[in-house]
């Protein structure tokens, strides 16, 4: 009896049911989310599989489908998977921390790096005292690991040091 | 059109209302700031993010959105995630280096302690606080006063 009901409903919806079936069975997560037909050359399909709906939802919420599409168009095809993964990561972090997003994570990592550099200086000095010569901080890496710095543009409210690094407030 | 439009409303070619969500954070004298954010996030998404935050946090959020957009424009593949990856690697390298140095220190420390003990055994040396034969106080900072009461 249930089967009969299903068959009747399918007959009633006709072509719409066929289209929905096509969309639901072959649509990528992006097209399902956007409620549109997923074409064979859909730009999103290789990276947003239908079994990962949350992945596209996060990216859509932060960046929007149109902007993701533009970014993907700018990069080479063999780099698109990495691009999508980094966009998904950024979106996740932004949703978790709407104020600082990935910048907060960078600031924390830089802080940790500064602590380690300090520990390394102390450890090298202590080691040098055992070996019996002055500690050298000018080895092949300069004795210090320098965190990467990029020339960030001017800041308004986030505190930066002279190297353009973020300081977590 | 209002001549004192913020950068966002100028970019979007619309009137800038008095309660414009963007105007405190995207001043007219810095059009690039909103252009970057708009390119990566879109005005609507930025507006929603700012709207969902208390007013006291919006300036920081606008800044962080700008910097992330800047990173993404400079590196469309990895954006600021590339910087995070580099930092993770550098932290790992620093931790390995620190562990190596600490292991060396531990090895040298135990070696020097055993050398001191061996020296005392061999030479039947008394408490280490006594000066050596040249009258120079012993550099080892180990004072064993238990022998005073033998």
mmCIF file of N, CA and C in Angstrom, chain B residues 47-136:
data_model
loop_
_atom_site.group_PDB
_atom_site.id
_atom_site.type_symbol
_atom_site.label_atom_id
_atom_site.label_comp_id
_atom_site.label_asym_id
_atom_site.label_seq_id
_atom_site.Cartn_x
_atom_site.Cartn_y
_atom_site.Cartn_z
ATOM 1 N N UNK B 47 28.671 42.447 6.015
ATOM 2 C CA UNK B 47 27.637 43.119 6.792
ATOM 3 C C UNK B 47 27.026 42.196 7.829
ATOM 4 N N UNK B 48 26.778 40.942 7.424
ATOM 5 C CA UNK B 48 26.180 39.978 8.376
ATOM 6 C C UNK B 48 27.138 39.673 9.515
ATOM 7 N N UNK B 49 28.424 39.481 9.163
ATOM 8 C CA UNK B 49 29.398 39.169 10.213
ATOM 9 C C UNK B 49 29.462 40.320 11.219
ATOM 10 N N UNK B 50 29.526 41.540 10.705
ATOM 11 C CA UNK B 50 29.616 42.700 11.609
ATOM 12 C C UNK B 50 28.337 42.859 12.424
ATOM 13 N N UNK B 51 27.208 42.639 11.755
ATOM 14 C CA UNK B 51 25.919 42.817 12.424
ATOM 15 C C UNK B 51 25.765 41.855 13.601
ATOM 16 N N UNK B 52 26.324 40.660 13.456
ATOM 17 C CA UNK B 52 26.159 39.636 14.490
ATOM 18 C C UNK B 52 27.083 39.850 15.689
ATOM 19 N N UNK B 53 27.950 40.843 15.591
ATOM 20 C CA UNK B 53 28.903 41.071 16.676
ATOM 21 C C UNK B 53 28.499 42.284 17.496
ATOM 22 N N UNK B 54 28.877 42.305 18.784
ATOM 23 C CA UNK B 54 28.660 43.540 19.546
ATOM 24 C C UNK B 54 29.503 44.667 18.949
ATOM 25 N N UNK B 55 29.038 45.878 19.111
ATOM 26 C CA UNK B 55 29.695 47.036 18.495
ATOM 27 C C UNK B 55 31.169 47.117 18.913
ATOM 28 N N UNK B 56 31.455 46.739 20.157
ATOM 29 C CA UNK B 56 32.823 46.868 20.672
ATOM 30 C C UNK B 56 33.813 45.943 19.963
ATOM 31 N N UNK B 57 33.343 44.914 19.267
ATOM 32 C CA UNK B 57 34.241 43.947 18.607
ATOM 33 C C UNK B 57 34.314 44.158 17.106
ATOM 34 N N UNK B 58 33.529 45.071 16.592
ATOM 35 C CA UNK B 58 33.409 45.163 15.130
ATOM 36 C C UNK B 58 34.663 45.719 14.472
ATOM 37 N N UNK B 59 35.339 46.637 15.123
ATOM 38 C CA UNK B 59 36.550 47.197 14.517
ATOM 39 C C UNK B 59 37.603 46.119 14.320
ATOM 40 N N UNK B 60 37.779 45.275 15.344
ATOM 41 C CA UNK B 60 38.760 44.190 15.242
ATOM 42 C C UNK B 60 38.344 43.192 14.171
ATOM 43 N N UNK B 61 37.053 42.904 14.113
ATOM 44 C CA UNK B 61 36.571 41.964 13.095
ATOM 45 C C UNK B 61 36.814 42.527 11.695
ATOM 46 N N UNK B 62 36.544 43.816 11.511
ATOM 47 C CA UNK B 62 36.754 44.426 10.195
ATOM 48 C C UNK B 62 38.227 44.357 9.824
ATOM 49 N N UNK B 63 39.091 44.607 10.794
ATOM 50 C CA UNK B 63 40.527 44.527 10.528
ATOM 51 C C UNK B 63 40.929 43.116 10.140
ATOM 52 N N UNK B 64 40.483 42.138 10.906
ATOM 53 C CA UNK B 64 40.903 40.762 10.617
ATOM 54 C C UNK B 64 40.347 40.296 9.271
ATOM 55 N N UNK B 65 39.144 40.730 8.934
ATOM 56 C CA UNK B 65 38.593 40.389 7.608
ATOM 57 C C UNK B 65 39.446 41.010 6.516
ATOM 58 N N UNK B 66 39.875 42.240 6.723
ATOM 59 C CA UNK B 66 40.712 42.921 5.745
ATOM 60 C C UNK B 66 42.022 42.177 5.549
ATOM 61 N N UNK B 67 42.659 41.770 6.650
ATOM 62 C CA UNK B 67 43.948 41.097 6.529
ATOM 63 C C UNK B 67 43.825 39.724 5.910
ATOM 64 N N UNK B 68 42.759 39.032 6.255
ATOM 65 C CA UNK B 68 42.551 37.733 5.606
ATOM 66 C C UNK B 68 42.280 37.909 4.118
ATOM 67 N N UNK B 69 41.508 38.929 3.768
ATOM 68 C CA UNK B 69 41.247 39.188 2.355
ATOM 69 C C UNK B 69 42.544 39.559 1.642
ATOM 70 N N UNK B 70 43.349 40.370 2.302
ATOM 71 C CA UNK B 70 44.649 40.765 1.750
ATOM 72 C C UNK B 70 45.507 39.537 1.473
ATOM 73 N N UNK B 71 45.569 38.629 2.453
ATOM 74 C CA UNK B 71 46.358 37.401 2.295
ATOM 75 C C UNK B 71 45.814 36.558 1.147
ATOM 76 N N UNK B 72 44.522 36.493 1.026
ATOM 77 C CA UNK B 72 43.922 35.657 -0.008
ATOM 78 C C UNK B 72 44.179 36.246 -1.396
ATOM 79 N N UNK B 73 44.170 37.564 -1.488
ATOM 80 C CA UNK B 73 44.451 38.201 -2.776
ATOM 81 C C UNK B 73 45.917 38.001 -3.144
ATOM 82 N N UNK B 74 46.796 38.088 -2.161
ATOM 83 C CA UNK B 74 48.224 37.854 -2.430
ATOM 84 C C UNK B 74 48.489 36.395 -2.774
ATOM 85 N N UNK B 75 47.801 35.496 -2.127
ATOM 86 C CA UNK B 75 47.996 34.059 -2.345
ATOM 87 C C UNK B 75 46.622 33.413 -2.495
ATOM 88 N N UNK B 76 46.094 33.382 -3.721
ATOM 89 C CA UNK B 76 44.723 32.877 -3.913
ATOM 90 C C UNK B 76 44.550 31.409 -3.536
ATOM 91 N N UNK B 77 45.654 30.636 -3.517
ATOM 92 C CA UNK B 77 45.510 29.204 -3.228
ATOM 93 C C UNK B 77 45.396 28.958 -1.723
ATOM 94 N N UNK B 78 46.314 29.545 -0.960
ATOM 95 C CA UNK B 78 46.354 29.236 0.473
ATOM 96 C C UNK B 78 45.905 30.377 1.385
ATOM 97 N N UNK B 79 45.940 31.596 0.905
ATOM 98 C CA UNK B 79 45.555 32.726 1.755
ATOM 99 C C UNK B 79 46.394 32.742 3.017
ATOM 100 N N UNK B 80 45.777 33.100 4.130
ATOM 101 C CA UNK B 80 46.527 33.168 5.386
ATOM 102 C C UNK B 80 46.757 31.781 5.973
ATOM 103 N N UNK B 81 46.109 30.766 5.417
ATOM 104 C CA UNK B 81 46.337 29.394 5.888
ATOM 105 C C UNK B 81 47.771 28.971 5.579
ATOM 106 N N UNK B 82 48.341 29.548 4.500
ATOM 107 C CA UNK B 82 49.737 29.279 4.177
ATOM 108 C C UNK B 82 50.660 29.722 5.300
ATOM 109 N N UNK B 83 50.356 30.872 5.860
ATOM 110 C CA UNK B 83 51.160 31.397 6.967
ATOM 111 C C UNK B 83 51.013 30.503 8.197
ATOM 112 N N UNK B 84 49.816 30.023 8.451
ATOM 113 C CA UNK B 84 49.585 29.122 9.581
ATOM 114 C C UNK B 84 50.401 27.843 9.416
ATOM 115 N N UNK B 85 50.422 27.322 8.195
ATOM 116 C CA UNK B 85 51.179 26.092 7.925
ATOM 117 C C UNK B 85 52.667 26.311 8.178
ATOM 118 N N UNK B 86 53.177 27.451 7.694
ATOM 119 C CA UNK B 86 54.594 27.752 7.901
ATOM 120 C C UNK B 86 54.901 27.865 9.393
ATOM 121 N N UNK B 87 54.038 28.539 10.125
ATOM 122 C CA UNK B 87 54.267 28.712 11.564
ATOM 123 C C UNK B 87 54.242 27.366 12.286
ATOM 124 N N UNK B 88 53.303 26.514 11.931
ATOM 125 C CA UNK B 88 53.259 25.174 12.551
ATOM 126 C C UNK B 88 54.571 24.431 12.315
ATOM 127 N N UNK B 89 55.086 24.528 11.094
ATOM 128 C CA UNK B 89 56.335 23.836 10.767
ATOM 129 C C UNK B 89 57.497 24.426 11.550
ATOM 130 N N UNK B 90 57.530 25.734 11.647
ATOM 131 C CA UNK B 90 58.627 26.376 12.372
ATOM 132 C C UNK B 90 58.554 26.061 13.859
ATOM 133 N N UNK B 91 57.362 25.991 14.402
ATOM 134 C CA UNK B 91 57.211 25.626 15.811
ATOM 135 C C UNK B 91 57.691 24.204 16.033
ATOM 136 N N UNK B 92 57.330 23.325 15.131
ATOM 137 C CA UNK B 92 57.777 21.931 15.242
ATOM 138 C C UNK B 92 59.301 21.856 15.191
ATOM 139 N N UNK B 93 59.914 22.578 14.241
ATOM 140 C CA UNK B 93 61.378 22.586 14.120
ATOM 141 C C UNK B 93 62.022 23.135 15.393
ATOM 142 N N UNK B 94 61.458 24.193 15.928
ATOM 143 C CA UNK B 94 62.016 24.791 17.150
ATOM 144 C C UNK B 94 61.893 23.830 18.322
ATOM 145 N N UNK B 95 60.767 23.134 18.402
ATOM 146 C CA UNK B 95 60.597 22.166 19.481
ATOM 147 C C UNK B 95 61.605 21.032 19.365
ATOM 148 N N UNK B 96 61.859 20.585 18.157
ATOM 149 C CA UNK B 96 62.860 19.519 17.947
ATOM 150 C C UNK B 96 64.241 20.008 18.353
ATOM 151 N N UNK B 97 64.561 21.230 17.945
ATOM 152 C CA UNK B 97 65.856 21.804 18.295
ATOM 153 C C UNK B 97 66.008 21.904 19.803
ATOM 154 N N UNK B 98 64.950 22.381 20.452
ATOM 155 C CA UNK B 98 64.989 22.549 21.903
ATOM 156 C C UNK B 98 65.160 21.205 22.584
ATOM 157 N N UNK B 99 64.471 20.200 22.100
ATOM 158 C CA UNK B 99 64.577 18.860 22.688
ATOM 159 C C UNK B 99 66.000 18.327 22.535
ATOM 160 N N UNK B 100 66.602 18.590 21.368
ATOM 161 C CA UNK B 100 67.981 18.108 21.134
ATOM 162 C C UNK B 100 68.942 18.771 22.103
ATOM 163 N N UNK B 101 68.789 20.081 22.251
ATOM 164 C CA UNK B 101 69.695 20.817 23.135
ATOM 165 C C UNK B 101 69.490 20.368 24.581
ATOM 166 N N UNK B 102 68.254 20.174 24.984
ATOM 167 C CA UNK B 102 67.985 19.740 26.358
ATOM 168 C C UNK B 102 68.550 18.343 26.599
ATOM 169 N N UNK B 103 68.507 17.492 25.593
ATOM 170 C CA UNK B 103 69.084 16.148 25.730
ATOM 171 C C UNK B 103 70.600 16.246 25.885
ATOM 172 N N UNK B 104 71.204 17.167 25.104
ATOM 173 C CA UNK B 104 72.657 17.366 25.228
ATOM 174 C C UNK B 104 73.011 17.864 26.614
ATOM 175 N N UNK B 105 72.223 18.806 27.110
ATOM 176 C CA UNK B 105 72.465 19.355 28.440
ATOM 177 C C UNK B 105 72.347 18.255 29.489
ATOM 178 N N UNK B 106 71.332 17.426 29.360
ATOM 179 C CA UNK B 106 71.126 16.346 30.322
ATOM 180 C C UNK B 106 72.312 15.378 30.292
ATOM 181 N N UNK B 107 72.779 15.070 29.083
ATOM 182 C CA UNK B 107 73.900 14.138 28.943
ATOM 183 C C UNK B 107 75.164 14.737 29.550
ATOM 184 N N UNK B 108 75.419 16.010 29.248
ATOM 185 C CA UNK B 108 76.623 16.650 29.770
ATOM 186 C C UNK B 108 76.527 16.809 31.284
ATOM 187 N N UNK B 109 75.336 17.104 31.766
ATOM 188 C CA UNK B 109 75.130 17.294 33.194
ATOM 189 C C UNK B 109 75.409 15.997 33.956
ATOM 190 N N UNK B 110 74.883 14.897 33.463
ATOM 191 C CA UNK B 110 75.102 13.642 34.172
ATOM 192 C C UNK B 110 76.558 13.204 34.028
ATOM 193 N N UNK B 111 77.168 13.523 32.890
ATOM 194 C CA UNK B 111 78.575 13.176 32.689
ATOM 195 C C UNK B 111 79.466 13.945 33.665
ATOM 196 N N UNK B 112 79.192 15.227 33.815
ATOM 197 C CA UNK B 112 80.042 16.026 34.703
ATOM 198 C C UNK B 112 79.820 15.634 36.158
ATOM 199 N N UNK B 113 78.620 15.248 36.516
ATOM 200 C CA UNK B 113 78.373 14.820 37.898
ATOM 201 C C UNK B 113 79.114 13.525 38.196
ATOM 202 N N UNK B 114 79.080 12.613 37.242
ATOM 203 C CA UNK B 114 79.772 11.341 37.468
ATOM 204 C C UNK B 114 81.275 11.558 37.482
ATOM 205 N N UNK B 115 81.780 12.535 36.710
ATOM 206 C CA UNK B 115 83.216 12.831 36.727
ATOM 207 C C UNK B 115 83.634 13.378 38.078
ATOM 208 N N UNK B 116 82.802 14.246 38.654
ATOM 209 C CA UNK B 116 83.111 14.811 39.970
ATOM 210 C C UNK B 116 83.134 13.706 41.019
ATOM 211 N N UNK B 117 82.150 12.831 40.969
ATOM 212 C CA UNK B 117 82.097 11.740 41.951
ATOM 213 C C UNK B 117 83.309 10.834 41.805
ATOM 214 N N UNK B 118 83.652 10.521 40.557
ATOM 215 C CA UNK B 118 84.799 9.651 40.290
ATOM 216 C C UNK B 118 86.083 10.291 40.810
ATOM 217 N N UNK B 119 86.191 11.611 40.598
ATOM 218 C CA UNK B 119 87.384 12.340 41.039
ATOM 219 C C UNK B 119 87.515 12.254 42.559
ATOM 220 N N UNK B 120 86.421 12.434 43.260
ATOM 221 C CA UNK B 120 86.475 12.376 44.723
ATOM 222 C C UNK B 120 86.848 10.988 45.197
ATOM 223 N N UNK B 121 86.309 9.992 44.518
ATOM 224 C CA UNK B 121 86.645 8.609 44.882
ATOM 225 C C UNK B 121 88.129 8.345 44.677
ATOM 226 N N UNK B 122 88.615 8.742 43.492
ATOM 227 C CA UNK B 122 90.020 8.447 43.146
ATOM 228 C C UNK B 122 90.992 9.181 44.059
ATOM 229 N N UNK B 123 90.704 10.471 44.323
ATOM 230 C CA UNK B 123 91.672 11.308 45.040
ATOM 231 C C UNK B 123 91.368 11.388 46.519
ATOM 232 N N UNK B 124 90.316 10.712 46.974
ATOM 233 C CA UNK B 124 89.894 10.779 48.373
ATOM 234 C C UNK B 124 89.765 12.227 48.822
ATOM 235 N N UNK B 125 89.129 13.003 47.997
ATOM 236 C CA UNK B 125 88.995 14.433 48.252
ATOM 237 C C UNK B 125 87.933 14.665 49.305
ATOM 238 N N UNK B 126 88.189 15.590 50.190
ATOM 239 C CA UNK B 126 87.238 15.907 51.249
ATOM 240 C C UNK B 126 86.115 16.766 50.739
ATOM 241 N N UNK B 127 85.442 17.450 51.664
ATOM 242 C CA UNK B 127 84.318 18.285 51.246
ATOM 243 C C UNK B 127 84.752 19.263 50.170
ATOM 244 N N UNK B 128 83.873 19.425 49.227
ATOM 245 C CA UNK B 128 84.250 20.173 48.036
ATOM 246 C C UNK B 128 84.345 21.663 48.284
ATOM 247 N N UNK B 129 83.905 22.139 49.452
ATOM 248 C CA UNK B 129 83.992 23.569 49.673
ATOM 249 C C UNK B 129 85.395 23.984 50.059
ATOM 250 N N UNK B 130 86.268 23.000 50.371
ATOM 251 C CA UNK B 130 87.646 23.339 50.720
ATOM 252 C C UNK B 130 88.375 23.803 49.458
ATOM 253 N N UNK B 131 89.248 24.762 49.581
ATOM 254 C CA UNK B 131 89.998 25.219 48.413
ATOM 255 C C UNK B 131 90.932 24.126 47.917
ATOM 256 N N UNK B 132 91.313 24.227 46.652
ATOM 257 C CA UNK B 132 92.253 23.271 46.109
ATOM 258 C C UNK B 132 93.669 23.640 46.580
ATOM 259 N N UNK B 133 94.662 22.914 46.062
ATOM 260 C CA UNK B 133 96.009 23.086 46.601
ATOM 261 C C UNK B 133 96.601 24.458 46.317
ATOM 262 N N UNK B 134 96.027 25.174 45.380
ATOM 263 C CA UNK B 134 96.517 26.527 45.112
ATOM 264 C C UNK B 134 95.774 27.575 45.927
ATOM 265 N N UNK B 135 94.918 27.134 46.780
ATOM 266 C CA UNK B 135 94.183 28.071 47.619
ATOM 267 C C UNK B 135 92.984 28.679 46.932
ATOM 268 N N UNK B 136 92.654 28.203 45.776
ATOM 269 C CA UNK B 136 91.504 28.750 45.046
ATOM 270 C C UNK B 136 90.271 27.953 45.417
#
